[in-house]
Tab-separated table of N, CA, C and O in Angstrom:
chain	number	residue	atom	x	y	z
A	991	MET	N	51.870	11.853	-9.525
A	991	MET	CA	51.419	10.749	-10.374
A	991	MET	C	49.906	10.553	-10.254
A	991	MET	O	49.233	10.363	-11.259
A	992	ASP	N	49.392	10.586	-9.007
A	992	ASP	CA	47.949	10.406	-8.817
A	992	ASP	C	47.175	11.570	-9.424
A	992	ASP	O	46.078	11.377	-9.952
A	993	ASP	N	47.709	12.761	-9.320
A	993	ASP	CA	47.033	13.932	-9.881
A	993	ASP	C	46.951	13.842	-11.399
A	993	ASP	O	45.973	14.279	-12.002
A	994	LEU	N	47.948	13.278	-12.008
A	994	LEU	CA	47.987	13.149	-13.464
A	994	LEU	C	46.860	12.224	-13.951
A	994	LEU	O	46.190	12.509	-14.954
A	995	VAL	N	46.616	11.134	-13.238
A	995	VAL	CA	45.551	10.188	-13.611
A	995	VAL	C	44.191	10.865	-13.512
A	995	VAL	O	43.333	10.721	-14.393
A	996	VAL	N	43.981	11.641	-12.470
A	996	VAL	CA	42.701	12.326	-12.287
A	996	VAL	C	42.491	13.352	-13.401
A	996	VAL	O	41.386	13.485	-13.944
A	997	ILE	N	43.513	14.077	-13.766
A	997	ILE	CA	43.402	15.081	-14.823
A	997	ILE	C	43.080	14.425	-16.162
A	997	ILE	O	42.213	14.893	-16.914
A	998	ILE	N	43.740	13.313	-16.470
A	998	ILE	CA	43.489	12.609	-17.741
A	998	ILE	C	42.063	12.078	-17.790
A	998	ILE	O	41.369	12.214	-18.811
A	999	LEU	N	41.580	11.498	-16.691
A	999	LEU	CA	40.204	10.989	-16.665
A	999	LEU	C	39.197	12.119	-16.822
A	999	LEU	O	38.172	11.973	-17.513
A	1000	THR	N	39.454	13.260	-16.227
A	1000	THR	CA	38.550	14.397	-16.351
A	1000	THR	C	38.486	14.881	-17.796
A	1000	THR	O	37.409	15.191	-18.316
A	1001	ILE	N	39.616	14.941	-18.452
A	1001	ILE	CA	39.651	15.368	-19.856
A	1001	ILE	C	38.896	14.375	-20.732
A	1001	ILE	O	38.131	14.769	-21.625
A	1002	LEU	N	39.061	13.083	-20.481
A	1002	LEU	CA	38.353	12.060	-21.266
A	1002	LEU	C	36.837	12.181	-21.093
A	1002	LEU	O	36.079	12.084	-22.067
A	1003	VAL	N	36.395	12.390	-19.874
A	1003	VAL	CA	34.954	12.525	-19.622
A	1003	VAL	C	34.418	13.763	-20.327
A	1003	VAL	O	33.320	13.741	-20.911
A	1004	ALA	N	35.152	14.846	-20.311
A	1004	ALA	CA	34.710	16.061	-20.987
A	1004	ALA	C	34.607	15.845	-22.489
A	1004	ALA	O	33.653	16.300	-23.144
A	1005	ILE	N	35.576	15.155	-23.083
A	1005	ILE	CA	35.554	14.893	-24.535
A	1005	ILE	C	34.362	14.010	-24.901
A	1005	ILE	O	33.665	14.267	-25.888
A	1006	VAL	N	34.105	12.986	-24.115
A	1006	VAL	CA	32.959	12.105	-24.381
A	1006	VAL	C	31.666	12.899	-24.284
A	1006	VAL	O	30.741	12.725	-25.091
A	1007	GLY	N	31.540	13.791	-23.314
A	1007	GLY	CA	30.344	14.622	-23.182
A	1007	GLY	C	30.133	15.518	-24.373
A	1007	GLY	O	29.011	15.709	-24.849
A	1008	ILE	N	31.206	16.097	-24.888
A	1008	ILE	CA	31.103	16.976	-26.057
A	1008	ILE	C	30.617	16.199	-27.274
A	1008	ILE	O	29.731	16.653	-28.006
A	1009	PHE	N	31.179	15.003	-27.502
A	1009	PHE	CA	30.754	14.206	-28.656
A	1009	PHE	C	29.300	13.758	-28.537
A	1009	PHE	O	28.566	13.730	-29.522
A	1010	SER	N	28.858	13.407	-27.326
A	1010	SER	CA	27.469	12.978	-27.173
A	1010	SER	C	26.510	14.137	-27.414
A	1010	SER	O	25.417	13.947	-27.961
A	1011	GLN	N	26.891	15.355	-27.012
A	1011	GLN	CA	26.029	16.506	-27.280
A	1011	GLN	C	25.937	16.789	-28.779
A	1011	GLN	O	24.877	17.135	-29.292
A	1012	ARG	N	27.040	16.630	-29.502
A	1012	ARG	CA	27.021	16.844	-30.946
A	1012	ARG	C	26.096	15.835	-31.628
A	1012	ARG	O	25.346	16.178	-32.531
A	1013	LYS	N	26.159	14.573	-31.168
A	1013	LYS	CA	25.291	13.547	-31.767
A	1013	LYS	C	23.832	13.862	-31.507
A	1013	LYS	O	22.976	13.711	-32.388
A	1014	LYS	N	23.519	14.323	-30.311
A	1014	LYS	CA	22.131	14.651	-29.993
A	1014	LYS	C	21.638	15.811	-30.845
A	1014	LYS	O	20.503	15.806	-31.317
A	1015	ARG	N	22.478	16.798	-31.047
A	1015	ARG	CA	22.084	17.939	-31.866
A	1015	ARG	C	21.855	17.519	-33.316
A	1015	ARG	O	20.906	17.967	-33.963
A	1016	GLN	N	22.724	16.645	-33.828
A	1016	GLN	CA	22.561	16.177	-35.202
A	1016	GLN	C	21.291	15.348	-35.351
A	1016	GLN	O	20.555	15.483	-36.331
A	1017	GLU	N	20.998	14.486	-34.368
A	1017	GLU	CA	19.781	13.669	-34.431
A	1017	GLU	C	18.537	14.541	-34.344
A	1017	GLU	O	17.537	14.298	-35.029
A	1018	ALA	N	18.584	15.586	-33.525
A	1018	ALA	CA	17.440	16.486	-33.412
A	1018	ALA	C	17.212	17.231	-34.720
A	1018	ALA	O	16.071	17.419	-35.150
A	1019	ALA	N	18.293	17.658	-35.349
A	1019	ALA	CA	18.159	18.368	-36.628
A	1019	ALA	C	17.629	17.429	-37.707
A	1019	ALA	O	16.772	17.814	-38.507
A	1020	ASN	N	18.104	16.186	-37.743
A	1020	ASN	CA	17.634	15.218	-38.737
A	1020	ASN	C	16.160	14.876	-38.526
A	1020	ASN	O	15.398	14.746	-39.478
A	1021	SER	N	15.761	14.700	-37.275
A	1021	SER	CA	14.364	14.350	-37.018
A	1021	SER	C	13.449	15.524	-37.338
A	1021	SER	O	12.324	15.336	-37.780
A	1022	ALA	N	13.907	16.751	-37.121
A	1022	ALA	CA	13.093	17.922	-37.442
A	1022	ALA	C	12.906	18.042	-38.948
A	1022	ALA	O	11.820	18.369	-39.432
A	1023	GLN	N	13.942	17.769	-39.716
A	1023	GLN	CA	13.844	17.843	-41.164
A	1023	GLN	C	12.984	16.710	-41.704
A	1023	GLN	O	12.168	16.906	-42.589
A	1024	GLY	N	13.157	15.520	-41.147
A	1024	GLY	CA	12.388	14.368	-41.618
A	1024	GLY	C	10.935	14.463	-41.203
A	1024	GLY	O	10.041	14.022	-41.903
A	1025	GLY	N	10.667	15.048	-40.065
A	1025	GLY	CA	9.298	15.183	-39.576
A	1025	GLY	C	8.485	16.140	-40.407
A	1025	GLY	O	7.287	15.973	-40.574
A	1026	GLU	N	9.096	17.167	-40.967
A	1026	GLU	CA	8.375	18.125	-41.780
A	1026	GLU	C	7.961	17.517	-43.112
A	1026	GLU	O	6.928	17.862	-43.662
A	1027	ASP	N	8.753	16.579	-43.628
A	1027	ASP	CA	8.425	15.960	-44.905
A	1027	ASP	C	7.216	15.035	-44.775
A	1027	ASP	O	6.458	14.872	-45.711
A	1028	LYS	N	7.028	14.437	-43.635
A	1028	LYS	CA	5.961	13.459	-43.458
A	1028	LYS	C	4.592	14.104	-43.271
A	1028	LYS	O	3.579	13.473	-43.490
A	1029	LYS	N	4.537	15.344	-42.838
A	1029	LYS	CA	3.262	15.987	-42.560
A	1029	LYS	C	2.544	16.318	-43.853
A	1029	LYS	O	3.124	16.929	-44.755
A	1030	PRO	N	1.260	15.927	-43.969
A	1030	PRO	CA	0.508	16.314	-45.163
A	1030	PRO	C	0.139	17.794	-45.071
A	1030	PRO	O	-0.185	18.305	-44.018
A	1031	THR	N	0.186	18.436	-46.191
A	1031	THR	CA	-0.079	19.874	-46.217
A	1031	THR	C	-1.547	20.172	-46.431
A	1031	THR	O	-2.037	21.211	-46.021
A	1032	ASP	N	-2.271	19.255	-47.045
A	1032	ASP	CA	-3.671	19.485	-47.355
A	1032	ASP	C	-4.537	18.933	-46.218
A	1032	ASP	O	-4.237	17.907	-45.602
A	1033	PHE	N	-5.642	19.604	-45.916
A	1033	PHE	CA	-6.545	19.192	-44.852
A	1033	PHE	C	-7.148	17.824	-45.138
A	1033	PHE	O	-7.253	16.971	-44.265
A	1034	TRP	N	-7.545	17.577	-46.388
A	1034	TRP	CA	-8.171	16.308	-46.747
A	1034	TRP	C	-7.166	15.156	-46.669
A	1034	TRP	O	-7.524	14.027	-46.324
A	1035	ASP	N	-5.921	15.436	-46.973
A	1035	ASP	CA	-4.892	14.401	-46.836
A	1035	ASP	C	-4.720	13.995	-45.376
A	1035	ASP	O	-4.528	12.819	-45.060
A	1036	MET	N	-4.822	14.977	-44.491
A	1036	MET	CA	-4.712	14.669	-43.055
A	1036	MET	C	-5.860	13.769	-42.614
A	1036	MET	O	-5.672	12.804	-41.880
A	1037	ILE	N	-7.056	14.070	-43.054
A	1037	ILE	CA	-8.226	13.264	-42.679
A	1037	ILE	C	-8.095	11.846	-43.212
A	1037	ILE	O	-8.366	10.866	-42.507
A	1038	MET	N	-7.676	11.714	-44.465
A	1038	MET	CA	-7.513	10.378	-45.059
A	1038	MET	C	-6.431	9.590	-44.324
A	1038	MET	O	-6.571	8.384	-44.110
A	1039	GLU	N	-5.365	10.240	-43.930
A	1039	GLU	CA	-4.288	9.561	-43.213
A	1039	GLU	C	-4.777	9.073	-41.850
A	1039	GLU	O	-4.480	7.946	-41.438
A	1040	GLN	N	-5.561	9.885	-41.160
A	1040	GLN	CA	-6.108	9.471	-39.866
A	1040	GLN	C	-7.071	8.301	-40.023
A	1040	GLN	O	-7.108	7.395	-39.205
A	1041	GLN	N	-7.842	8.311	-41.066
A	1041	GLN	CA	-8.781	7.235	-41.307
A	1041	GLN	C	-8.024	5.929	-41.579
A	1041	GLN	O	-8.409	4.867	-41.101
A	1042	GLU	N	-6.957	5.999	-42.341
A	1042	GLU	CA	-6.157	4.809	-42.610
A	1042	GLU	C	-5.523	4.267	-41.335
A	1042	GLU	O	-5.484	3.060	-41.104
A	1043	GLN	N	-5.042	5.160	-40.493
A	1043	GLN	CA	-4.438	4.724	-39.226
A	1043	GLN	C	-5.474	4.084	-38.315
A	1043	GLN	O	-5.216	3.089	-37.659
A	1044	SER	N	-6.678	4.645	-38.280
A	1044	SER	CA	-7.709	4.074	-37.415
A	1044	SER	C	-8.143	2.696	-37.919
A	1044	SER	O	-8.473	1.814	-37.141
A	1045	GLN	N	-8.137	2.481	-39.239
A	1045	GLN	CA	-8.487	1.172	-39.777
A	1045	GLN	C	-7.404	0.144	-39.469
A	1045	GLN	O	-7.695	-1.020	-39.276
A	1046	GLN	N	-6.154	0.570	-39.410
A	1046	GLN	CA	-5.073	-0.356	-39.087
A	1046	GLN	C	-5.168	-0.834	-37.647
A	1046	GLN	O	-4.885	-1.987	-37.345
A	1047	TYR	N	-5.570	0.049	-36.753
A	1047	TYR	CA	-5.569	-0.287	-35.328
A	1047	TYR	C	-6.908	-0.780	-34.816
A	1047	TYR	O	-7.085	-0.939	-33.618
A	1048	MET	N	-7.865	-1.004	-35.685
A	1048	MET	CA	-9.159	-1.495	-35.231
A	1048	MET	C	-8.984	-2.896	-34.666
A	1048	MET	O	-8.384	-3.766	-35.277
A	1049	SER	N	-9.495	-3.088	-33.497
A	1049	SER	CA	-9.385	-4.400	-32.867
A	1049	SER	C	-10.603	-5.236	-33.256
A	1049	SER	O	-11.702	-4.715	-33.427
A	1050	PRO	N	-10.416	-6.540	-33.363
A	1050	PRO	CA	-11.564	-7.385	-33.696
A	1050	PRO	C	-12.544	-7.417	-32.529
A	1050	PRO	O	-12.185	-7.165	-31.383
A	1051	GLU	N	-13.780	-7.710	-32.877
A	1051	GLU	CA	-14.798	-7.763	-31.835
A	1051	GLU	C	-14.502	-8.936	-30.905
A	1051	GLU	O	-14.095	-10.017	-31.345
A	1052	PRO	N	-14.698	-8.750	-29.614
A	1052	PRO	CA	-14.391	-9.825	-28.666
A	1052	PRO	C	-15.358	-10.992	-28.833
A	1052	PRO	O	-16.533	-10.817	-29.173
A	1053	TYR	N	-14.845	-12.154	-28.594
A	1053	TYR	CA	-15.634	-13.371	-28.692
A	1053	TYR	C	-15.930	-13.854	-27.284
A	1053	TYR	O	-15.021	-14.068	-26.490
A	1054	PHE	N	-17.194	-14.008	-26.968
A	1054	PHE	CA	-17.590	-14.435	-25.636
A	1054	PHE	C	-18.094	-15.867	-25.693
A	1054	PHE	O	-18.940	-16.214	-26.519
A	1055	GLU	N	-17.561	-16.673	-24.799
A	1055	GLU	CA	-18.048	-18.038	-24.665
A	1055	GLU	C	-19.025	-18.092	-23.503
A	1055	GLU	O	-18.844	-17.415	-22.502
A	1056	GLU	N	-20.034	-18.911	-23.681
A	1056	GLU	CA	-20.989	-19.048	-22.599
A	1056	GLU	C	-20.360	-19.874	-21.486
A	1056	GLU	O	-19.736	-20.907	-21.731
A	1057	GLU	N	-20.530	-19.393	-20.283
A	1057	GLU	CA	-19.966	-20.104	-19.140
A	1057	GLU	C	-20.894	-21.253	-18.762
A	1057	GLU	O	-22.118	-21.136	-18.818
A	1058	LYS	N	-20.265	-22.337	-18.366
A	1058	LYS	CA	-21.054	-23.479	-17.914
A	1058	LYS	C	-21.475	-23.213	-16.475
A	1058	LYS	O	-20.645	-22.936	-15.622
A	1059	LYS	N	-22.754	-23.295	-16.264
A	1059	LYS	CA	-23.267	-23.026	-14.922
A	1059	LYS	C	-23.220	-24.305	-14.103
A	1059	LYS	O	-23.703	-25.350	-14.529
A	1060	GLU	N	-22.586	-24.181	-12.945
A	1060	GLU	CA	-22.522	-25.312	-12.031
A	1060	GLU	C	-23.709	-25.219	-11.081
A	1060	GLU	O	-24.159	-24.126	-10.747
A	1061	PRO	N	-24.194	-26.352	-10.636
A	1061	PRO	CA	-25.319	-26.290	-9.706
A	1061	PRO	C	-24.862	-25.642	-8.390
A	1061	PRO	O	-23.751	-25.846	-7.925
A	1062	GLU	N	-25.740	-24.821	-7.857
A	1062	GLU	CA	-25.416	-24.111	-6.630
A	1062	GLU	C	-25.478	-25.072	-5.442
A	1062	GLU	O	-26.371	-25.912	-5.351
A	1063	VAL	N	-24.519	-24.926	-4.553
A	1063	VAL	CA	-24.480	-25.756	-3.355
A	1063	VAL	C	-25.224	-25.015	-2.258
A	1063	VAL	O	-24.906	-23.871	-1.933
A	1064	VAL	N	-26.221	-25.675	-1.706
A	1064	VAL	CA	-27.023	-25.066	-0.660
A	1064	VAL	C	-26.553	-25.621	0.678
A	1064	VAL	O	-26.521	-26.828	0.890
A	1065	VAL	N	-26.154	-24.723	1.549
A	1065	VAL	CA	-25.700	-25.125	2.875
A	1065	VAL	C	-26.796	-24.775	3.861
A	1065	VAL	O	-27.239	-23.639	3.945
A	1066	GLU	N	-27.207	-25.759	4.584
A	1066	GLU	CA	-28.261	-25.527	5.566
A	1066	GLU	C	-27.626	-25.013	6.850
A	1066	GLU	O	-26.671	-25.593	7.355
A	1067	THR	N	-28.132	-23.898	7.324
A	1067	THR	CA	-27.639	-23.356	8.583
A	1067	THR	C	-28.651	-23.676	9.675
A	1067	THR	O	-29.855	-23.624	9.446
A	1068	PRO	N	-28.149	-24.028	10.839
A	1068	PRO	CA	-29.091	-24.331	11.910
A	1068	PRO	C	-29.835	-23.063	12.323
A	1068	PRO	O	-29.277	-21.965	12.290
A	1069	GLU	N	-31.053	-23.237	12.659
A	1069	GLU	CA	-31.870	-22.090	13.024
A	1069	GLU	C	-31.416	-21.543	14.365
A	1069	GLU	O	-31.114	-22.297	15.290
A	1070	LYS	N	-31.349	-20.243	14.449
A	1070	LYS	CA	-30.991	-19.605	15.707
A	1070	LYS	C	-32.218	-19.613	16.600
A	1070	LYS	O	-33.335	-19.409	16.128
A	1071	PRO	N	-31.976	-19.845	17.866
A	1071	PRO	CA	-33.150	-19.821	18.750
A	1071	PRO	C	-33.712	-18.398	18.811
A	1071	PRO	O	-32.970	-17.423	18.871
A	1072	LYS	N	-34.999	-18.321	18.731
A	1072	LYS	CA	-35.644	-17.027	18.781
A	1072	LYS	C	-35.524	-16.462	20.194
A	1072	LYS	O	-35.321	-17.186	21.152
A	1073	TYR	N	-35.630	-15.175	20.269
A	1073	TYR	CA	-35.541	-14.504	21.563
A	1073	TYR	C	-36.727	-14.919	22.414
A	1073	TYR	O	-37.877	-14.891	21.980
A	1074	SER	N	-36.408	-15.336	23.609
A	1074	SER	CA	-37.486	-15.692	24.534
A	1074	SER	C	-37.460	-14.685	25.679
A	1074	SER	O	-36.418	-14.393	26.253
A	1075	PHE	N	-38.595	-14.172	25.977
A	1075	PHE	CA	-38.715	-13.153	27.007
A	1075	PHE	C	-38.645	-13.797	28.380
A	1075	PHE	O	-39.307	-14.787	28.662
A	1076	SER	N	-37.785	-13.221	29.213
A	1076	SER	CA	-37.791	-13.619	30.622
A	1076	SER	C	-37.515	-12.378	31.445
A	1076	SER	O	-36.736	-11.498	31.059
A	1077	VAL	N	-38.128	-12.296	32.582
A	1077	VAL	CA	-38.046	-11.113	33.420
A	1077	VAL	C	-36.631	-10.924	33.954
A	1077	VAL	O	-36.158	-9.805	34.111
A	1078	GLU	N	-35.919	-12.005	34.207
A	1078	GLU	CA	-34.573	-11.894	34.780
A	1078	GLU	C	-33.602	-11.203	33.819
A	1078	GLU	O	-32.690	-10.501	34.228
A	1079	ASN	N	-33.784	-11.428	32.506
A	1079	ASN	CA	-32.863	-10.878	31.528
A	1079	ASN	C	-33.165	-9.424	31.171
A	1079	ASN	O	-32.326	-8.758	30.578
A	1080	GLU	N	-34.327	-8.956	31.473
A	1080	GLU	CA	-34.702	-7.605	31.083
A	1080	GLU	C	-34.116	-6.585	32.055
A	1080	GLU	O	-34.126	-6.777	33.258
A	1081	GLY	N	-33.578	-5.514	31.496
A	1081	GLY	CA	-33.069	-4.419	32.311
A	1081	GLY	C	-31.644	-4.608	32.791
A	1081	GLY	O	-31.091	-3.746	33.443
A	1082	THR	N	-30.998	-5.713	32.500
A	1082	THR	CA	-29.619	-5.916	32.920
A	1082	THR	C	-28.756	-6.083	31.676
A	1082	THR	O	-29.241	-6.415	30.595
A	1083	SER	N	-27.478	-5.870	31.869
A	1083	SER	CA	-26.556	-5.986	30.752
A	1083	SER	C	-25.360	-6.806	31.183
A	1083	SER	O	-24.856	-6.667	32.297
A	1084	ASP	N	-24.905	-7.664	30.286
A	1084	ASP	CA	-23.724	-8.462	30.579
A	1084	ASP	C	-22.490	-7.574	30.665
A	1084	ASP	O	-21.556	-7.858	31.418
A	1085	LEU	N	-22.471	-6.492	29.898
A	1085	LEU	CA	-21.327	-5.590	29.922
A	1085	LEU	C	-21.195	-4.890	31.265
A	1085	LEU	O	-20.089	-4.699	31.772
A	1086	LYS	N	-22.310	-4.500	31.834
A	1086	LYS	CA	-22.254	-3.835	33.136
A	1086	LYS	C	-21.703	-4.780	34.194
A	1086	LYS	O	-20.899	-4.382	35.032
A	1087	GLU	N	-22.122	-6.033	34.131
A	1087	GLU	CA	-21.629	-7.009	35.109
A	1087	GLU	C	-20.137	-7.269	34.917
A	1087	GLU	O	-19.388	-7.358	35.888
A	1088	ALA	N	-19.689	-7.338	33.674
A	1088	ALA	CA	-18.272	-7.552	33.411
A	1088	ALA	C	-17.465	-6.340	33.859
A	1088	ALA	O	-16.355	-6.490	34.391
A	1089	LEU	N	-18.001	-5.138	33.706
A	1089	LEU	CA	-17.314	-3.928	34.136
A	1089	LEU	C	-17.190	-3.888	35.654
A	1089	LEU	O	-16.150	-3.523	36.188
A	1090	LYS	N	-18.251	-4.282	36.330
A	1090	LYS	CA	-18.202	-4.315	37.799
A	1090	LYS	C	-17.134	-5.284	38.286
A	1090	LYS	O	-16.393	-5.001	39.216
A	1091	LYS	N	-17.034	-6.433	37.637
A	1091	LYS	CA	-16.033	-7.419	38.041
A	1091	LYS	C	-14.621	-6.911	37.787
A	1091	LYS	O	-13.718	-7.142	38.574
A	1092	SER	N	-14.427	-6.195	36.681
A	1092	SER	CA	-13.083	-5.716	36.367
A	1092	SER	C	-12.670	-4.557	37.263
A	1092	SER	O	-11.485	-4.334	37.495
A	1093	LEU	N	-13.644	-3.783	37.775
A	1093	LEU	CA	-13.328	-2.648	38.629
A	1093	LEU	C	-13.132	-3.030	40.088
A	1093	LEU	O	-12.685	-2.204	40.881
A	1094	GLU	N	-13.482	-4.234	40.456
A	1094	GLU	CA	-13.290	-4.652	41.843
A	1094	GLU	C	-11.801	-4.666	42.162
A	1094	GLU	O	-10.991	-5.131	41.365
A	1095	PRO	N	-11.428	-4.127	43.332
A	1095	PRO	CA	-10.008	-4.129	43.683
A	1095	PRO	C	-9.515	-5.553	43.889
A	1095	PRO	O	-10.148	-6.358	44.574
A	1096	LYS	N	-8.404	-5.823	43.261
A	1096	LYS	CA	-7.820	-7.149	43.381
A	1096	LYS	C	-6.609	-7.058	44.289
A	1096	LYS	O	-5.818	-6.122	44.198
A	1097	SER	N	-6.461	-8.001	45.112
A	1097	SER	CA	-5.355	-8.006	46.054
A	1097	SER	C	-4.133	-8.605	45.387
A	1097	SER	O	-4.188	-9.715	44.863
A	1098	LYS	N	-3.060	-7.853	45.392
A	1098	LYS	CA	-1.818	-8.337	44.813
A	1098	LYS	C	-0.804	-8.623	45.912
A	1098	LYS	O	0.387	-8.482	45.725
A	1099	ASP	N	-1.308	-8.972	47.057
A	1099	ASP	CA	-0.418	-9.297	48.166
A	1099	ASP	C	0.084	-10.717	48.014
A	1099	ASP	O	-0.658	-11.630	47.668
A	1100	VAL	N	1.368	-10.885	48.263
A	1100	VAL	CA	1.995	-12.189	48.175
A	1100	VAL	C	2.552	-12.514	49.549
A	1100	VAL	O	3.083	-11.650	50.253
A	1101	ILE	N	2.444	-13.747	49.923
A	1101	ILE	CA	2.955	-14.155	51.230
A	1101	ILE	C	4.379	-14.665	51.052
A	1101	ILE	O	4.624	-15.625	50.336
A	1102	VAL	N	5.340	-13.941	51.670
A	1102	VAL	CA	6.740	-14.316	51.621
A	1102	VAL	C	7.216	-14.490	53.061
A	1102	VAL	O	7.111	-13.563	53.878
A	1103	ASP	N	7.745	-15.654	53.372
A	1103	ASP	CA	8.229	-15.966	54.714
A	1103	ASP	C	7.147	-15.745	55.765
A	1103	ASP	O	7.388	-15.240	56.858
A	1104	GLY	N	5.910	-16.053	55.437
A	1104	GLY	CA	4.810	-15.963	56.373
A	1104	GLY	C	4.278	-14.549	56.548
A	1104	GLY	O	3.404	-14.322	57.368
A	1105	GLU	N	4.758	-13.560	55.813
A	1105	GLU	CA	4.286	-12.183	55.917
A	1105	GLU	C	3.646	-11.762	54.599
A	1105	GLU	O	4.041	-12.200	53.530
A	1106	ARG	N	2.678	-10.871	54.697
A	1106	ARG	CA	2.065	-10.325	53.488
A	1106	ARG	C	3.025	-9.317	52.867
A	1106	ARG	O	3.621	-8.502	53.567
A	1107	PHE	N	3.115	-9.391	51.550
A	1107	PHE	CA	4.092	-8.579	50.824
A	1107	PHE	C	3.388	-7.981	49.615
A	1107	PHE	O	2.925	-8.704	48.745
A	1108	SER	N	3.279	-6.651	49.533
A	1108	SER	CA	2.598	-5.987	48.429
A	1108	SER	C	3.577	-5.759	47.281
A	1108	SER	O	4.626	-5.129	47.466
A	1109	LEU	N	3.217	-6.256	46.111
A	1109	LEU	CA	4.073	-6.085	44.945
A	1109	LEU	C	4.140	-4.622	44.511
A	1109	LEU	O	5.181	-4.139	44.072
A	1110	ARG	N	3.056	-3.901	44.677
A	1110	ARG	CA	3.023	-2.490	44.282
A	1110	ARG	C	4.004	-1.693	45.126
A	1110	ARG	O	4.771	-0.879	44.615
A	1111	LYS	N	3.984	-1.931	46.420
A	1111	LYS	CA	4.901	-1.218	47.302
A	1111	LYS	C	6.344	-1.607	47.010
A	1111	LYS	O	7.247	-0.767	47.071
A	1112	ALA	N	6.570	-2.853	46.634
A	1112	ALA	CA	7.924	-3.304	46.339
A	1112	ALA	C	8.484	-2.584	45.119
A	1112	ALA	O	9.644	-2.158	45.112
A	1113	VAL	N	7.665	-2.382	44.101
A	1113	VAL	CA	8.119	-1.685	42.899
A	1113	VAL	C	8.413	-0.220	43.214
A	1113	VAL	O	9.421	0.338	42.778
A	1114	ILE	N	7.546	0.409	44.002
A	1114	ILE	CA	7.751	1.824	44.360
A	1114	ILE	C	9.034	1.991	45.154
A	1114	ILE	O	9.854	2.873	44.886
A	1115	TYR	N	9.248	1.124	46.166
A	1115	TYR	CA	10.468	1.209	46.978
A	1115	TYR	C	11.714	0.939	46.131
A	1115	TYR	O	12.749	1.573	46.326
A	1116	ASN	N	11.599	0.039	45.200
A	1116	ASN	CA	12.728	-0.271	44.332
A	1116	ASN	C	13.118	0.949	43.492
A	1116	ASN	O	14.300	1.249	43.332
A	1117	GLU	N	12.138	1.657	42.948
A	1117	GLU	CA	12.421	2.836	42.133
A	1117	GLU	C	12.995	3.963	42.975
A	1117	GLU	O	13.827	4.729	42.513
A	1118	ILE	N	12.553	4.080	44.240
A	1118	ILE	CA	13.107	5.108	45.108
A	1118	ILE	C	14.561	4.825	45.445
A	1118	ILE	O	15.411	5.714	45.422
A	1119	LEU	N	14.871	3.586	45.725
A	1119	LEU	CA	16.228	3.231	46.138
A	1119	LEU	C	17.189	3.206	44.947
A	1119	LEU	O	18.361	3.565	45.085
A	1120	ASN	N	16.742	2.776	43.788
A	1120	ASN	CA	17.603	2.671	42.605
A	1120	ASN	C	17.215	3.741	41.584
A	1120	ASN	O	16.655	3.464	40.541
A	1121	ARG	N	17.556	4.971	41.863
A	1121	ARG	CA	17.202	6.077	40.978
A	1121	ARG	C	18.107	6.058	39.738
A	1121	ARG	O	19.284	5.771	39.824
A	1122	LYS	N	17.528	6.400	38.621
A	1122	LYS	CA	18.273	6.375	37.362
A	1122	LYS	C	19.139	7.612	37.207
A	1122	LYS	O	20.240	7.544	36.682
A	1123	TYR	N	18.658	8.767	37.632
A	1123	TYR	CA	19.321	10.026	37.339
A	1123	TYR	C	19.900	10.668	38.605
A	1123	TYR	O	19.559	11.782	38.971
A	1124	THR	N	20.746	9.980	39.284
A	1124	THR	CA	21.380	10.604	40.470
A	1124	THR	C	22.872	10.658	40.290
A	1124	THR	O	23.487	9.993	39.539
């Protein structure tokens, strides 16, 4: 019973496809015949037809309105202090000082139960004792 339904649907789809192809072929043949009648055979007729089409599609010249000018708002910015020379500032850089501070070793020792406890060592020992792939 199920096979019969599938076979009937397949036949229906095939019939619909055949009819749609016939319609497309007929429309193509009609448009080819109708298209040949519309083409002018004379060179001057072609030029006149193009001129008529260009006159139909000519757009009107754009109309520009003058914009109303609003008064400009002037914002006063405070003057930046000019560079003042001082011997202490010459030859040093704030970046170098910040780099030195960041490179200084920082102690990550924590006091637990009155003893110093290194967090780095705790993480290493934890990974050794709790291996993932054993």
